[in-house]
Coordinates of N, CA, C and O in Angstrom, one line a residue:
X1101 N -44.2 54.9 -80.0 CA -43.6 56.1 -80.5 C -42.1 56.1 -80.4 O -41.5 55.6 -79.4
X1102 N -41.6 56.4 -81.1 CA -40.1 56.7 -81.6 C -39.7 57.5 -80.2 O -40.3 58.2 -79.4
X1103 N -38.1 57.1 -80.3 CA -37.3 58.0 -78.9 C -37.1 59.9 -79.1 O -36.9 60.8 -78.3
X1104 N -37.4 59.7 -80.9 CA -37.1 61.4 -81.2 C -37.8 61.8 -81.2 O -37.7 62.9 -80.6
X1105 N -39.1 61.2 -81.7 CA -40.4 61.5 -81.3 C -40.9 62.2 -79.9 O -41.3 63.3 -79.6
X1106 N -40.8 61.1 -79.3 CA -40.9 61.6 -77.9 C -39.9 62.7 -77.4 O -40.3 63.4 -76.5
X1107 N -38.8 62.8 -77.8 CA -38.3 64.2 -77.3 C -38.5 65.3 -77.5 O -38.2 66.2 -76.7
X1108 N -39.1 65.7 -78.9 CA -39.3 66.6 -79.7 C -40.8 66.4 -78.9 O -41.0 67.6 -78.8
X1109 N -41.7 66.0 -78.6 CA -43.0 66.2 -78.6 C -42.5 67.0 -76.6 O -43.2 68.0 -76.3
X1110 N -41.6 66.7 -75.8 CA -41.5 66.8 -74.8 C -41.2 68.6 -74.8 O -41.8 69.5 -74.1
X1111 N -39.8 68.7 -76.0 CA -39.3 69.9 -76.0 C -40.3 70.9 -75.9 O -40.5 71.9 -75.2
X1112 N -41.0 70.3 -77.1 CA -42.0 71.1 -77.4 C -43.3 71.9 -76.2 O -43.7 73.1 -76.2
X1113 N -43.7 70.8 -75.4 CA -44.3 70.8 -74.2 C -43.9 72.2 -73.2 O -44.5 73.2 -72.7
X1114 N -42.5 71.7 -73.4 CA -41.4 72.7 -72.3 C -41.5 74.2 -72.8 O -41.7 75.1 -72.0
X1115 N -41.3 74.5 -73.8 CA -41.5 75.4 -74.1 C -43.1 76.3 -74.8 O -43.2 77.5 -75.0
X1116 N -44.2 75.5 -74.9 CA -45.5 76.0 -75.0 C -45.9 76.3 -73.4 O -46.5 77.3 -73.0
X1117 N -45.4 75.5 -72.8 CA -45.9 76.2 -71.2 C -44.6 77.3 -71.0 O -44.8 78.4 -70.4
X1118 N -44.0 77.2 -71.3 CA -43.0 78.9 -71.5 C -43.9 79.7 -71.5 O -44.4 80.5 -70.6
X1119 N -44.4 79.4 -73.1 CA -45.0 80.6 -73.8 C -46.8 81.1 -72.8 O -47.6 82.0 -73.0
X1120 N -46.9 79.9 -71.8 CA -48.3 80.8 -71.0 C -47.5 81.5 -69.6 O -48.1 82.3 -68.9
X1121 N -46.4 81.1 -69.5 CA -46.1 82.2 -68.6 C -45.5 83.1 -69.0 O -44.9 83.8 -68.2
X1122 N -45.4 83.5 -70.2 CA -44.6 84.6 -70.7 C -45.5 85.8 -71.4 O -45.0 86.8 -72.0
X1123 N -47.0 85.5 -71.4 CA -48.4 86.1 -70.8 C -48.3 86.5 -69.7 O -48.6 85.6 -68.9
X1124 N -47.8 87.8 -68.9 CA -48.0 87.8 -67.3 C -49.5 88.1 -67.4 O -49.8 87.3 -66.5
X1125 N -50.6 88.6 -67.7 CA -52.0 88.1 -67.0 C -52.6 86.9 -66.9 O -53.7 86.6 -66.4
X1126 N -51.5 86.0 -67.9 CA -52.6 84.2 -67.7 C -51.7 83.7 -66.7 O -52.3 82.8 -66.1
X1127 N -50.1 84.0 -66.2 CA -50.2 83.9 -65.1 C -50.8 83.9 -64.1 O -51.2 82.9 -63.6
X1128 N -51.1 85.5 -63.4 CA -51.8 86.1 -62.7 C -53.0 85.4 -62.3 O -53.3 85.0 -61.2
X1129 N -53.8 85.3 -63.9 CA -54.9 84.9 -63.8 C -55.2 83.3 -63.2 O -56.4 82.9 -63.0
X1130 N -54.4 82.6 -63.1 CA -54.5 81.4 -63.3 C -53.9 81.3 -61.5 O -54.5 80.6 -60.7
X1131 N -53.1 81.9 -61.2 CA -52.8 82.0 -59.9 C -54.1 82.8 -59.0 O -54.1 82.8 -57.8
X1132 N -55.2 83.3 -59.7 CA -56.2 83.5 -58.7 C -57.1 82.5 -58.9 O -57.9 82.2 -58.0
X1133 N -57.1 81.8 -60.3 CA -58.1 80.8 -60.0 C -57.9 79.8 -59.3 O -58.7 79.4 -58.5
X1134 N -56.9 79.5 -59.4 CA -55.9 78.4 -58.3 C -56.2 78.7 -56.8 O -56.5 77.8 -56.0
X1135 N -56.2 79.9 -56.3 CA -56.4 80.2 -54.9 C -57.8 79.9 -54.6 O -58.1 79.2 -53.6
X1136 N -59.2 80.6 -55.8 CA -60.3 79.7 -55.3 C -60.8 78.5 -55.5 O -61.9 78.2 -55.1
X1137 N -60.0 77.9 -56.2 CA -60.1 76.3 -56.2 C -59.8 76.0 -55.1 O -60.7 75.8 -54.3
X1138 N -58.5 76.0 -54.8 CA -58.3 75.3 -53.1 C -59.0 75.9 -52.3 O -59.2 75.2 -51.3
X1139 N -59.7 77.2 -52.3 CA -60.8 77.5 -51.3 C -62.1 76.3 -51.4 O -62.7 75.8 -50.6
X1140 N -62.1 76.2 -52.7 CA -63.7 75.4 -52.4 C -64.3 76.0 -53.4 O -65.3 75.5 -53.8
X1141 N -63.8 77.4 -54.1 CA -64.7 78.4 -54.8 C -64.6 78.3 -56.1 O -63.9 77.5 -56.8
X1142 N -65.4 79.2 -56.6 CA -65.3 78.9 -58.2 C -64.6 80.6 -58.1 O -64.9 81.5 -57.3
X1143 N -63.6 80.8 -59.1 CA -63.1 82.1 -59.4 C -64.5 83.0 -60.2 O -65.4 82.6 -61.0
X1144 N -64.4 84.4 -59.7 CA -65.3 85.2 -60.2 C -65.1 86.0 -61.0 O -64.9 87.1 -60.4
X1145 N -64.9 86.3 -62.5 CA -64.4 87.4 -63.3 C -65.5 88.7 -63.2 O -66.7 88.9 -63.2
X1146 N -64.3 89.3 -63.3 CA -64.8 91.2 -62.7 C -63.7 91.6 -64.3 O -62.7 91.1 -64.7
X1147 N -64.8 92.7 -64.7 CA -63.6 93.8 -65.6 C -62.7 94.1 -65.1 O -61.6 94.1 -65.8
X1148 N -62.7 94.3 -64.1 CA -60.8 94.4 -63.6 C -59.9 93.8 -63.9 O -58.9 94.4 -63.8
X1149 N -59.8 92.5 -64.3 CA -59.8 91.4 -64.7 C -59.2 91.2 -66.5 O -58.3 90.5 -67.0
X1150 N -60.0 92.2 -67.2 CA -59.7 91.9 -68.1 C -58.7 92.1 -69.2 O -59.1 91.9 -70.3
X1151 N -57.7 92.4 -69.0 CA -56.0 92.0 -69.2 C -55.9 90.8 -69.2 O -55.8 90.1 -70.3
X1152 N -55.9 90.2 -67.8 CA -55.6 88.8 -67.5 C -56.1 87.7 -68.5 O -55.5 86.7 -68.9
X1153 N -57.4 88.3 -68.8 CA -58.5 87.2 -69.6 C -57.9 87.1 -70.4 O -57.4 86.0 -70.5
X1154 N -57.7 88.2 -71.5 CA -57.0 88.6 -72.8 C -55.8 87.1 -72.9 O -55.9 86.0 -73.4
X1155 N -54.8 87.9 -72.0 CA -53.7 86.6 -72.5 C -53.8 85.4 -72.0 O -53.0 84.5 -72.3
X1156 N -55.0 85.2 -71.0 CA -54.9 84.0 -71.1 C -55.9 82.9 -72.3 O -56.1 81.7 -72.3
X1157 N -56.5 83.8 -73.1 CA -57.4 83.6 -73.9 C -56.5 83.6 -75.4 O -56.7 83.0 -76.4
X1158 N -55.6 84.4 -75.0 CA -54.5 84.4 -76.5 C -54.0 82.9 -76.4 O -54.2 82.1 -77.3
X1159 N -53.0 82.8 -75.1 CA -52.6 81.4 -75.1 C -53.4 80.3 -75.7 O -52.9 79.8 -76.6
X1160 N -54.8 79.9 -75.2 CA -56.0 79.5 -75.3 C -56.1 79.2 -76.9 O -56.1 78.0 -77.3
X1161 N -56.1 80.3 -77.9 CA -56.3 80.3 -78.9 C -54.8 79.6 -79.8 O -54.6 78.8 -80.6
X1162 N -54.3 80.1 -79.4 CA -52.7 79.7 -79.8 C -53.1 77.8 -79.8 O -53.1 77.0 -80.7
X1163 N -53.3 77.6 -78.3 CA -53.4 76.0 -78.6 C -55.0 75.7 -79.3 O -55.1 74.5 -79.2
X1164 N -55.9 76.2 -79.9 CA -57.0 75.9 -80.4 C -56.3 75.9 -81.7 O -56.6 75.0 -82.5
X1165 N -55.7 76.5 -82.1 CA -55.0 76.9 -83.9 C -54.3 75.3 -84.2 O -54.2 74.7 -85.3
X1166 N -54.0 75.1 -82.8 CA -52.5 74.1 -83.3 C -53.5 72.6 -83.2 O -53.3 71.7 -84.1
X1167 N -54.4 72.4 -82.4 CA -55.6 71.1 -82.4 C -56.3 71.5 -83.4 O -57.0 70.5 -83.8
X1168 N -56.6 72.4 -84.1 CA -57.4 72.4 -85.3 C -56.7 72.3 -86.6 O -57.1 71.9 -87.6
X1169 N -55.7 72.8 -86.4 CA -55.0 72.5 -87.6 C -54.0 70.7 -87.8 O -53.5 70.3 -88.8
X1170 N -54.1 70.3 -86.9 CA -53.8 68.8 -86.8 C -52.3 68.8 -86.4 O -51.6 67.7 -86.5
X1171 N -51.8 70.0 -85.8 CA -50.5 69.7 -85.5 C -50.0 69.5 -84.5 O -48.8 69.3 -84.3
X1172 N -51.6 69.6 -83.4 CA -51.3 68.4 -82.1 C -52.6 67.9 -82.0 O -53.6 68.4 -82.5
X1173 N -52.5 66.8 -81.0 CA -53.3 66.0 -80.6 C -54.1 66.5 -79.5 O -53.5 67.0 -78.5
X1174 N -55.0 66.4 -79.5 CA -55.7 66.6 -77.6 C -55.1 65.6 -76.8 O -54.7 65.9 -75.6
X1175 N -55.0 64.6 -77.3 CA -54.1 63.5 -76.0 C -52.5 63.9 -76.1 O -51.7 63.3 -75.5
X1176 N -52.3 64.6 -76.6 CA -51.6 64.8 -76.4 C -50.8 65.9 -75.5 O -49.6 66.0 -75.3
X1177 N -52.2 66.8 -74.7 CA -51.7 68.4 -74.3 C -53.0 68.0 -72.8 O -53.1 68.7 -71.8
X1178 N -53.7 66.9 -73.1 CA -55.0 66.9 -72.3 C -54.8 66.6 -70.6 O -55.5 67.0 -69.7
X1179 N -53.8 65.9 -70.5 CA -53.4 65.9 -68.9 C -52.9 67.4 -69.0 O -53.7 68.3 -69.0
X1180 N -52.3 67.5 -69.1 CA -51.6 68.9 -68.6 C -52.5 70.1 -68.8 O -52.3 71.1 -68.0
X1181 N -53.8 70.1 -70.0 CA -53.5 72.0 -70.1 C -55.0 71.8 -69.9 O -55.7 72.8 -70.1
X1182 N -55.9 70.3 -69.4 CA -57.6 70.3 -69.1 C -58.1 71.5 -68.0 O -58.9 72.4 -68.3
X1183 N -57.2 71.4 -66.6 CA -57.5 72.6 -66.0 C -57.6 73.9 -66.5 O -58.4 74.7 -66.4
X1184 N -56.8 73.9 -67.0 CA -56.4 75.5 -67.5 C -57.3 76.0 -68.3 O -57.7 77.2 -68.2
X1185 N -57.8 74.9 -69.2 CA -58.8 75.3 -70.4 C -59.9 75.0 -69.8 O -60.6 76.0 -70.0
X1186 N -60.9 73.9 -68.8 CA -62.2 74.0 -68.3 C -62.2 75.1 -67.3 O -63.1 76.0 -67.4
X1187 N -61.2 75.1 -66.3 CA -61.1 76.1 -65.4 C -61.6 78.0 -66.0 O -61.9 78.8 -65.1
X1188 N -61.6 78.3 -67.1 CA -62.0 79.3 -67.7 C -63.1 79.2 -68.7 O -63.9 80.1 -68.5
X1189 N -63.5 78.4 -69.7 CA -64.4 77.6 -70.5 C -65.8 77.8 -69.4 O -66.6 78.7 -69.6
X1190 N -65.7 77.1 -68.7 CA -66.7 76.5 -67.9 C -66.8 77.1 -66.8 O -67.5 76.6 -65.9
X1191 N -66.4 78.0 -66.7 CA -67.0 79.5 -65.8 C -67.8 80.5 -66.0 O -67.6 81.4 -66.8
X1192 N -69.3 80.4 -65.1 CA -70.3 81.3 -65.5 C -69.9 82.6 -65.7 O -70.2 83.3 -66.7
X1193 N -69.3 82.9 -65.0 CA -69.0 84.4 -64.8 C -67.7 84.8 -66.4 O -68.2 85.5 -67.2
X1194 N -67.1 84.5 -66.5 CA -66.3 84.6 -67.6 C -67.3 84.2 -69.1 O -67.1 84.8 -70.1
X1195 N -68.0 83.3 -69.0 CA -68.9 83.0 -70.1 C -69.9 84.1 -70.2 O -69.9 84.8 -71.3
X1196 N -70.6 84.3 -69.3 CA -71.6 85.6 -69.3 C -70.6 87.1 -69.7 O -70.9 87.9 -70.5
X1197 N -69.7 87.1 -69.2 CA -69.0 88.9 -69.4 C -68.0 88.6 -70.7 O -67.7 89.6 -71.3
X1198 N -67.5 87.7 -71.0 CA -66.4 87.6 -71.9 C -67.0 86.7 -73.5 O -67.1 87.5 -74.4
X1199 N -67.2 85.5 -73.5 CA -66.4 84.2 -74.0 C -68.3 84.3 -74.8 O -68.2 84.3 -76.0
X1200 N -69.5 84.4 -74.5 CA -70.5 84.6 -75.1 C -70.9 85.8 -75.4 O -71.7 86.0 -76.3
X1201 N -70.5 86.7 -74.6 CA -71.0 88.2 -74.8 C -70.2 88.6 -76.5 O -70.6 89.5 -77.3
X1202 N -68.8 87.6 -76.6 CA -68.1 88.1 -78.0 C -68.0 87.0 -78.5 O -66.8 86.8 -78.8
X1203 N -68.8 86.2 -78.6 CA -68.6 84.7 -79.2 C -67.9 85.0 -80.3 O -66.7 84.7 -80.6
X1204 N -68.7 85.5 -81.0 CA -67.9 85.6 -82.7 C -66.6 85.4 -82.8 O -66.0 84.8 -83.7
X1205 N -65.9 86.2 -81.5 CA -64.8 86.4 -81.3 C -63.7 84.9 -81.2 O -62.8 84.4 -81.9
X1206 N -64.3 84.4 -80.1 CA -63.5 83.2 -79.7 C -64.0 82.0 -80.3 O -64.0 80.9 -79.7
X1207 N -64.4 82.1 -81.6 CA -64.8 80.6 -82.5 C -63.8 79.4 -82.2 O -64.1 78.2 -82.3
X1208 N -62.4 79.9 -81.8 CA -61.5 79.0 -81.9 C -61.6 78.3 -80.6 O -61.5 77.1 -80.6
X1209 N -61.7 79.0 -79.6 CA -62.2 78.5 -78.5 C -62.9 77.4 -78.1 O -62.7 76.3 -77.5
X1210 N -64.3 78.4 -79.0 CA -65.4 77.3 -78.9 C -65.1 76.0 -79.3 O -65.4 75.0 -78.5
X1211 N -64.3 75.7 -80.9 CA -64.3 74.6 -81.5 C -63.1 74.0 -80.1 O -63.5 73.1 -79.3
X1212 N -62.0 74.5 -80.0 CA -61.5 73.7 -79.0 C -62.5 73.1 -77.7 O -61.9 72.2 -77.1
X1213 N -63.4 73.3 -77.3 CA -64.3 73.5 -76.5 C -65.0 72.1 -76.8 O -65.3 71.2 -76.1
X1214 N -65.2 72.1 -77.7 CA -65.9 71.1 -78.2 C -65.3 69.8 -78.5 O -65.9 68.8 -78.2
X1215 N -64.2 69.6 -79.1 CA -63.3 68.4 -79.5 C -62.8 68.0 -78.0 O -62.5 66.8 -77.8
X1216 N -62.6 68.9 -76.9 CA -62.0 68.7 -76.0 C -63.3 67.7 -74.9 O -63.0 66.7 -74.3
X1217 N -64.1 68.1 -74.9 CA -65.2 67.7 -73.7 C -65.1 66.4 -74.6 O -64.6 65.4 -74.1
X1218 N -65.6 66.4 -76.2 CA -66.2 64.9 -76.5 C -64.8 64.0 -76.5 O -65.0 62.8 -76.8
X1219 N -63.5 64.2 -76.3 CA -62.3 63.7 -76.3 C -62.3 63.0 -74.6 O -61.9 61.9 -74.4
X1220 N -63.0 64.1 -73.5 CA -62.8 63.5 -72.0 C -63.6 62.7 -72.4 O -63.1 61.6 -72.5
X1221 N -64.8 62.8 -72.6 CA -66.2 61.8 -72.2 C -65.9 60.8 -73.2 O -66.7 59.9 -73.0
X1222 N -65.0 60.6 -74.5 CA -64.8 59.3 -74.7 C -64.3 58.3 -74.1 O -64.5 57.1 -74.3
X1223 N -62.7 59.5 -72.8 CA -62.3 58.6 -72.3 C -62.6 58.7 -71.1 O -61.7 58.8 -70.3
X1224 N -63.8 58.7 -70.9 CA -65.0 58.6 -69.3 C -64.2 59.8 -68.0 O -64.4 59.9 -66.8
X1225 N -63.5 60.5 -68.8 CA -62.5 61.2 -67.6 C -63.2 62.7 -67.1 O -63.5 63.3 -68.1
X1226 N -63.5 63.1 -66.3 CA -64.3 64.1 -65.4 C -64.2 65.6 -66.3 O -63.2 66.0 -67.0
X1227 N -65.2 66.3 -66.0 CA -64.9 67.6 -66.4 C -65.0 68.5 -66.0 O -66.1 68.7 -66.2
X1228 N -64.5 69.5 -65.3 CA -64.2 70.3 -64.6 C -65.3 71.4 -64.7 O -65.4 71.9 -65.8
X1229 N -66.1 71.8 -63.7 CA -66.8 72.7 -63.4 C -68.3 72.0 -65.4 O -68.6 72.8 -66.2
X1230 N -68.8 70.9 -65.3 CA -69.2 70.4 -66.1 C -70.7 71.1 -65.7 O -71.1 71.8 -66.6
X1231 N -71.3 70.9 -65.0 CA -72.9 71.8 -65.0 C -72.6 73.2 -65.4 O -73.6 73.9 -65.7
X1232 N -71.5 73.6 -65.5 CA -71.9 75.0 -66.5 C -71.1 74.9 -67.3 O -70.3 75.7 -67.4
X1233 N -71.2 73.9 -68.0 CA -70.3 73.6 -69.4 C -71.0 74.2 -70.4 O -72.2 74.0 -70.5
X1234 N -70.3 74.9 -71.0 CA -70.2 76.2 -72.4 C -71.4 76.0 -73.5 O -72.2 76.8 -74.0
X1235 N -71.3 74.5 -73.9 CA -72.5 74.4 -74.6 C -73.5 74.3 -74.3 O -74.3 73.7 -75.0
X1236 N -73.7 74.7 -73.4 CA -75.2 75.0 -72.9 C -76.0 76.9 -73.1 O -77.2 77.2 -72.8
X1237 N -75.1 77.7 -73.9 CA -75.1 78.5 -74.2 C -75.8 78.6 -75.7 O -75.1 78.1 -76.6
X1238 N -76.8 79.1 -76.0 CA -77.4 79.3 -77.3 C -76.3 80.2 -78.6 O -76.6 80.4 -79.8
X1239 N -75.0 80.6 -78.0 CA -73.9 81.0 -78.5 C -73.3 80.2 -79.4 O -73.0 80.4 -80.6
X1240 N -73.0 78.9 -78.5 CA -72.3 78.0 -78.6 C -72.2 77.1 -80.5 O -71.4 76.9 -81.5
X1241 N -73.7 76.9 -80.2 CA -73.7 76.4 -81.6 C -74.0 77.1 -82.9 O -73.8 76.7 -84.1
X1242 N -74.5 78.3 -82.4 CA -74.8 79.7 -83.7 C -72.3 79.6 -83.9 O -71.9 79.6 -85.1
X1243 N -71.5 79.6 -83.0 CA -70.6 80.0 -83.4 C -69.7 79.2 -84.6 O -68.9 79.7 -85.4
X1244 N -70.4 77.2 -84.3 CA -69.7 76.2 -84.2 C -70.1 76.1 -85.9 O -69.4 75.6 -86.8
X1245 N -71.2 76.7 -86.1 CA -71.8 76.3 -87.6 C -70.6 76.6 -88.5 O -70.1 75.8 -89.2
X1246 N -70.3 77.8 -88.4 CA -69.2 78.5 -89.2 C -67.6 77.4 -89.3 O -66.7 77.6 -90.1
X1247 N -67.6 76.5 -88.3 CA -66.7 75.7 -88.3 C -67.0 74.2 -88.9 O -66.1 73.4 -89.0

């Protein structure tokens, strides 16, 4: 890859992680999942909660728009934004109250959801909270048809 290349792919970087802290609930949100990770725990989503979900599900989609439309790569965003995205994806509790309860809603999700898992497991790389991975949801594939 080219030297401009690489800088413009960097800037760009610098500034899409701007744009998830400039969501204060996917901050927030992400700062409580973070605390029960390092407990040991899995984060538990409550309606109280859902603000947080919102923007961090906006961000979410923001980067599903830009991998489906080809104007980035998953290897290219996949070290950096896999937490962020299984860390929520692959949570019972968010799956059940949010993410299948309005599937219709987050198709973009989903399809991100999907290019992303068969993207780790091509390159044998782990997946975060994987026994309650998303397609295991009878949601999942009624959503994906449409895509």
């Amino acid at each position: 890859m080219k030297k401009d290349a690489k800088i413009t792919q960097a800037g760009f970087l610098l500034e899409f992680s701007k744009l998830f802290y400039s969501y204060e609930g996917a901050e927030k949100l992400e700062q409580k999942i973070d605390r029960k990770v390092e407990q040991g725990e899995m984060y538990v989503y409550t309606t109280d909660d859902y603000e947080l979900i919102n923007d961090y599900f906006l961000w979410l989609e923001a980067l599903a728009a830009m991998i489906e439309n080809k104007t980035l790569d998953i290897a290219f965003v996949n070290e950096l934004y896999n937490y962020r995205f299984f860390s929520v994806t692959n949570n019972p509790t968010i799956q059940k109250n949010e993410l299948c309860r309005f599937a219709q809603y987050y198709s973009s999700i989903f399809f991100l959801h999907k290019e992303w898992v068969a993207y780790r497991k091509k390159h044998r790389q782990p997946i975060m909270y994987e026994e309650y991975d998303l397609s295991k949801h009878p949601e999942y594939n009624a959503v994906l048809k449409g895509k």
